[in-house]
Amino acid sequence: MSTSNNHLKTYVGGCHCGAIRYSVEMDLSDGKASKCNCSICLKSNRLSITLDQDRFKLVSPASLTEIPEYQFGTMSQHHRFCAKCGIHCFAYGSYEWEGQTVKNFGINAVTLDPGQGVDLRELKIAYWDGRDGNWAAGAMDKPPAGGCY
Ligand SMILES: [Zn+2]
């Protein structure tokens, strides 16, 4: 259930060439972002901000299915990237946690357009040990082994 949140603001972003454009409503008052040392997060150096998918609106192209996706492993995540410039803008899917299926959605925060009052340096980054599947360890202040800042 969604509750009213005075900190929600609309931000826009997209890939480098402009083929992918999106807008998102986010509460950045707590400045939370995350990085992970798993194979895909590391190689794409993704800076993730998670949000409810219904706060995300694809502006261009007309539908998600027009954007190529990359999947691997359990195929539970959809990594959407621009076919022209290669920039990875967002990912979503689901995972199993304590017997429940949890839906997830996250933008790559570096694809937010500059000039919207978001200072990426000020985000509080939670580091996760996805490489070892050690989600139970929780968010860390520093990257675990195999990760990077
Ligand atoms: Zn592009």
mmCIF file of C-alpha atoms and ligand atoms in Angstrom:
data_model
loop_
_atom_site.group_PDB
_atom_site.id
_atom_site.type_symbol
_atom_site.label_atom_id
_atom_site.label_comp_id
_atom_site.label_asym_id
_atom_site.label_seq_id
_atom_site.Cartn_x
_atom_site.Cartn_y
_atom_site.Cartn_z
ATOM 1 C CA MET A 1 0.000 0.000 0.000
ATOM 2 C CA SER A 2 1.388 3.396 -0.882
ATOM 3 C CA THR A 3 1.277 6.221 1.580
ATOM 4 C CA SER A 4 1.712 9.894 0.878
ATOM 5 C CA ASN A 5 5.296 10.995 0.985
ATOM 6 C CA ASN A 6 6.225 14.668 0.854
ATOM 7 C CA HIS A 7 9.773 13.820 -0.156
ATOM 8 C CA LEU A 8 8.782 12.199 -3.431
ATOM 9 C CA LYS A 9 10.163 14.106 -6.388
ATOM 10 C CA THR A 10 10.186 13.384 -10.072
ATOM 11 C CA TYR A 11 13.530 12.897 -11.767
ATOM 12 C CA VAL A 12 14.357 12.139 -15.365
ATOM 13 C CA GLY A 13 17.098 10.080 -16.874
ATOM 14 C CA GLY A 14 18.103 7.910 -19.749
ATOM 15 C CA CYS A 15 20.896 6.357 -21.724
ATOM 16 C CA HIS A 16 23.682 8.332 -23.375
ATOM 17 C CA CYS A 17 22.255 8.584 -26.896
ATOM 18 C CA GLY A 18 18.712 9.406 -25.774
ATOM 19 C CA ALA A 19 16.959 6.342 -27.158
ATOM 20 C CA ILE A 20 15.968 5.358 -23.629
ATOM 21 C CA ARG A 21 14.260 8.050 -21.546
ATOM 22 C CA TYR A 22 12.491 7.565 -18.248
ATOM 23 C CA SER A 23 11.067 9.440 -15.315
ATOM 24 C CA VAL A 24 10.943 8.229 -11.734
ATOM 25 C CA GLU A 25 9.354 9.391 -8.523
ATOM 26 C CA MET A 26 11.829 8.912 -5.719
ATOM 27 C CA ASP A 27 12.408 9.904 -2.151
ATOM 28 C CA LEU A 28 16.087 10.800 -1.993
ATOM 29 C CA SER A 29 15.850 12.473 1.404
ATOM 30 C CA ASP A 30 17.553 9.452 2.923
ATOM 31 C CA GLY A 31 20.001 9.255 0.009
ATOM 32 C CA LYS A 32 20.088 5.492 -0.157
ATOM 33 C CA ALA A 33 21.805 3.676 -2.974
ATOM 34 C CA SER A 34 23.549 0.370 -3.256
ATOM 35 C CA LYS A 35 26.408 -1.339 -4.957
ATOM 36 C CA CYS A 36 27.113 -5.028 -5.163
ATOM 37 C CA ASN A 37 30.104 -7.202 -5.980
ATOM 38 C CA CYS A 38 28.217 -9.781 -8.052
ATOM 39 C CA SER A 39 29.361 -10.463 -11.598
ATOM 40 C CA ILE A 40 26.928 -8.150 -13.376
ATOM 41 C CA CYS A 41 26.979 -5.281 -10.869
ATOM 42 C CA LEU A 42 30.756 -5.283 -10.782
ATOM 43 C CA LYS A 43 31.326 -5.317 -14.521
ATOM 44 C CA SER A 44 28.710 -2.655 -15.143
ATOM 45 C CA ASN A 45 29.779 -0.722 -12.005
ATOM 46 C CA ARG A 46 26.111 -0.224 -11.308
ATOM 47 C CA LEU A 47 24.999 2.295 -8.704
ATOM 48 C CA SER A 48 21.525 1.114 -7.895
ATOM 49 C CA ILE A 49 18.570 2.938 -6.408
ATOM 50 C CA THR A 50 15.634 0.672 -5.750
ATOM 51 C CA LEU A 51 12.056 1.841 -5.995
ATOM 52 C CA ASP A 52 8.574 0.551 -6.600
ATOM 53 C CA GLN A 53 8.169 -0.197 -10.276
ATOM 54 C CA ASP A 54 4.945 1.809 -10.366
ATOM 55 C CA ARG A 55 7.035 4.904 -9.619
ATOM 56 C CA PHE A 56 8.914 4.343 -12.872
ATOM 57 C CA LYS A 57 7.617 5.559 -16.207
ATOM 58 C CA LEU A 58 9.254 4.686 -19.480
ATOM 59 C CA VAL A 59 9.133 7.754 -21.729
ATOM 60 C CA SER A 60 11.022 6.343 -24.704
ATOM 61 C CA PRO A 61 10.745 3.931 -26.424
ATOM 62 C CA ALA A 62 7.038 3.181 -26.187
ATOM 63 C CA SER A 63 7.415 -0.171 -24.464
ATOM 64 C CA LEU A 64 9.936 -2.111 -22.409
ATOM 65 C CA THR A 65 10.000 -4.887 -24.973
ATOM 66 C CA GLU A 66 11.643 -2.531 -27.476
ATOM 67 C CA ILE A 67 14.696 -2.369 -25.224
ATOM 68 C CA PRO A 68 17.139 -5.257 -25.411
ATOM 69 C CA GLU A 69 17.652 -7.175 -22.209
ATOM 70 C CA TYR A 70 20.399 -9.291 -20.833
ATOM 71 C CA GLN A 71 19.663 -12.252 -18.600
ATOM 72 C CA PHE A 72 21.864 -14.921 -17.135
ATOM 73 C CA GLY A 73 22.022 -17.503 -14.376
ATOM 74 C CA THR A 74 18.596 -17.978 -12.842
ATOM 75 C CA MET A 75 17.146 -15.643 -15.521
ATOM 76 C CA SER A 76 15.184 -13.926 -12.774
ATOM 77 C CA GLN A 77 16.495 -10.438 -13.563
ATOM 78 C CA HIS A 78 15.966 -8.320 -16.648
ATOM 79 C CA HIS A 79 18.909 -6.044 -17.344
ATOM 80 C CA ARG A 80 17.758 -3.522 -19.911
ATOM 81 C CA PHE A 81 20.354 -1.680 -21.941
ATOM 82 C CA CYS A 82 20.446 0.593 -24.966
ATOM 83 C CA ALA A 83 21.144 -1.194 -28.222
ATOM 84 C CA LYS A 84 22.829 1.889 -29.643
ATOM 85 C CA CYS A 85 25.010 3.322 -26.863
ATOM 86 C CA GLY A 86 25.145 0.325 -24.540
ATOM 87 C CA ILE A 87 24.244 2.139 -21.353
ATOM 88 C CA HIS A 88 22.496 0.068 -18.712
ATOM 89 C CA CYS A 89 19.612 2.132 -17.322
ATOM 90 C CA PHE A 90 17.573 -0.165 -15.102
ATOM 91 C CA ALA A 91 16.934 -3.729 -14.048
ATOM 92 C CA TYR A 92 14.054 -5.574 -12.497
ATOM 93 C CA GLY A 93 12.812 -9.013 -11.689
ATOM 94 C CA SER A 94 12.177 -11.120 -8.645
ATOM 95 C CA TYR A 95 14.063 -13.234 -6.179
ATOM 96 C CA GLU A 96 13.317 -15.693 -3.421
ATOM 97 C CA TRP A 97 13.864 -14.560 0.131
ATOM 98 C CA GLU A 98 12.857 -16.483 3.224
ATOM 99 C CA GLY A 99 10.284 -18.469 1.293
ATOM 100 C CA GLN A 100 8.736 -15.457 -0.398
ATOM 101 C CA THR A 101 9.013 -14.154 -3.933
ATOM 102 C CA VAL A 102 10.111 -10.544 -3.780
ATOM 103 C CA LYS A 103 9.825 -8.223 -6.748
ATOM 104 C CA ASN A 104 12.621 -5.753 -7.271
ATOM 105 C CA PHE A 105 13.179 -2.776 -9.499
ATOM 106 C CA GLY A 106 16.175 -0.480 -9.637
ATOM 107 C CA ILE A 107 17.532 2.292 -11.756
ATOM 108 C CA ASN A 108 21.194 2.801 -12.396
ATOM 109 C CA ALA A 109 21.561 6.146 -10.640
ATOM 110 C CA VAL A 110 24.359 7.297 -12.917
ATOM 111 C CA THR A 111 21.795 7.460 -15.727
ATOM 112 C CA LEU A 112 19.855 10.243 -13.970
ATOM 113 C CA ASP A 113 20.298 13.466 -15.896
ATOM 114 C CA PRO A 114 22.626 15.974 -14.250
ATOM 115 C CA GLY A 115 21.232 19.294 -13.055
ATOM 116 C CA GLN A 116 18.324 17.947 -10.996
ATOM 117 C CA GLY A 117 19.826 18.538 -7.589
ATOM 118 C CA VAL A 118 21.025 14.970 -7.160
ATOM 119 C CA ASP A 119 24.602 14.873 -5.947
ATOM 120 C CA LEU A 120 25.720 11.304 -6.489
ATOM 121 C CA ARG A 121 28.628 11.895 -4.109
ATOM 122 C CA GLU A 122 26.190 12.421 -1.273
ATOM 123 C CA LEU A 123 24.323 9.149 -1.671
ATOM 124 C CA LYS A 124 24.810 6.761 1.218
ATOM 125 C CA ILE A 125 25.930 3.613 -0.475
ATOM 126 C CA ALA A 126 25.083 0.254 1.005
ATOM 127 C CA TYR A 127 27.465 -2.430 -0.221
ATOM 128 C CA TRP A 128 26.250 -5.989 -0.683
ATOM 129 C CA ASP A 129 28.062 -9.282 -0.992
ATOM 130 C CA GLY A 130 26.161 -10.620 -3.967
ATOM 131 C CA ARG A 131 29.183 -12.430 -5.369
ATOM 132 C CA ASP A 132 28.959 -14.954 -2.557
ATOM 133 C CA GLY A 133 25.171 -14.746 -2.300
ATOM 134 C CA ASN A 134 25.687 -13.545 1.244
ATOM 135 C CA TRP A 135 22.562 -11.399 1.466
ATOM 136 C CA ALA A 136 22.106 -12.456 5.078
ATOM 137 C CA ALA A 137 25.179 -10.406 5.971
ATOM 138 C CA GLY A 138 23.158 -7.308 5.170
ATOM 139 C CA ALA A 139 24.352 -3.979 3.844
ATOM 140 C CA MET A 140 27.943 -3.052 4.568
ATOM 141 C CA ASP A 141 29.730 0.283 4.864
ATOM 142 C CA LYS A 142 32.564 -0.846 2.612
ATOM 143 C CA PRO A 143 32.634 -3.098 -0.441
ATOM 144 C CA PRO A 144 33.146 -6.742 0.461
ATOM 145 C CA ALA A 145 35.935 -8.720 -1.168
ATOM 146 C CA GLY A 146 35.711 -8.621 -4.944
ATOM 147 C CA GLY A 147 33.781 -5.361 -4.962
ATOM 148 C CA CYS A 148 34.758 -1.764 -5.558
ATOM 149 C CA TYR A 149 33.701 1.701 -4.553
HETATM 150 ZN ZN ZN B 1 21.405 4.907 -25.995
#
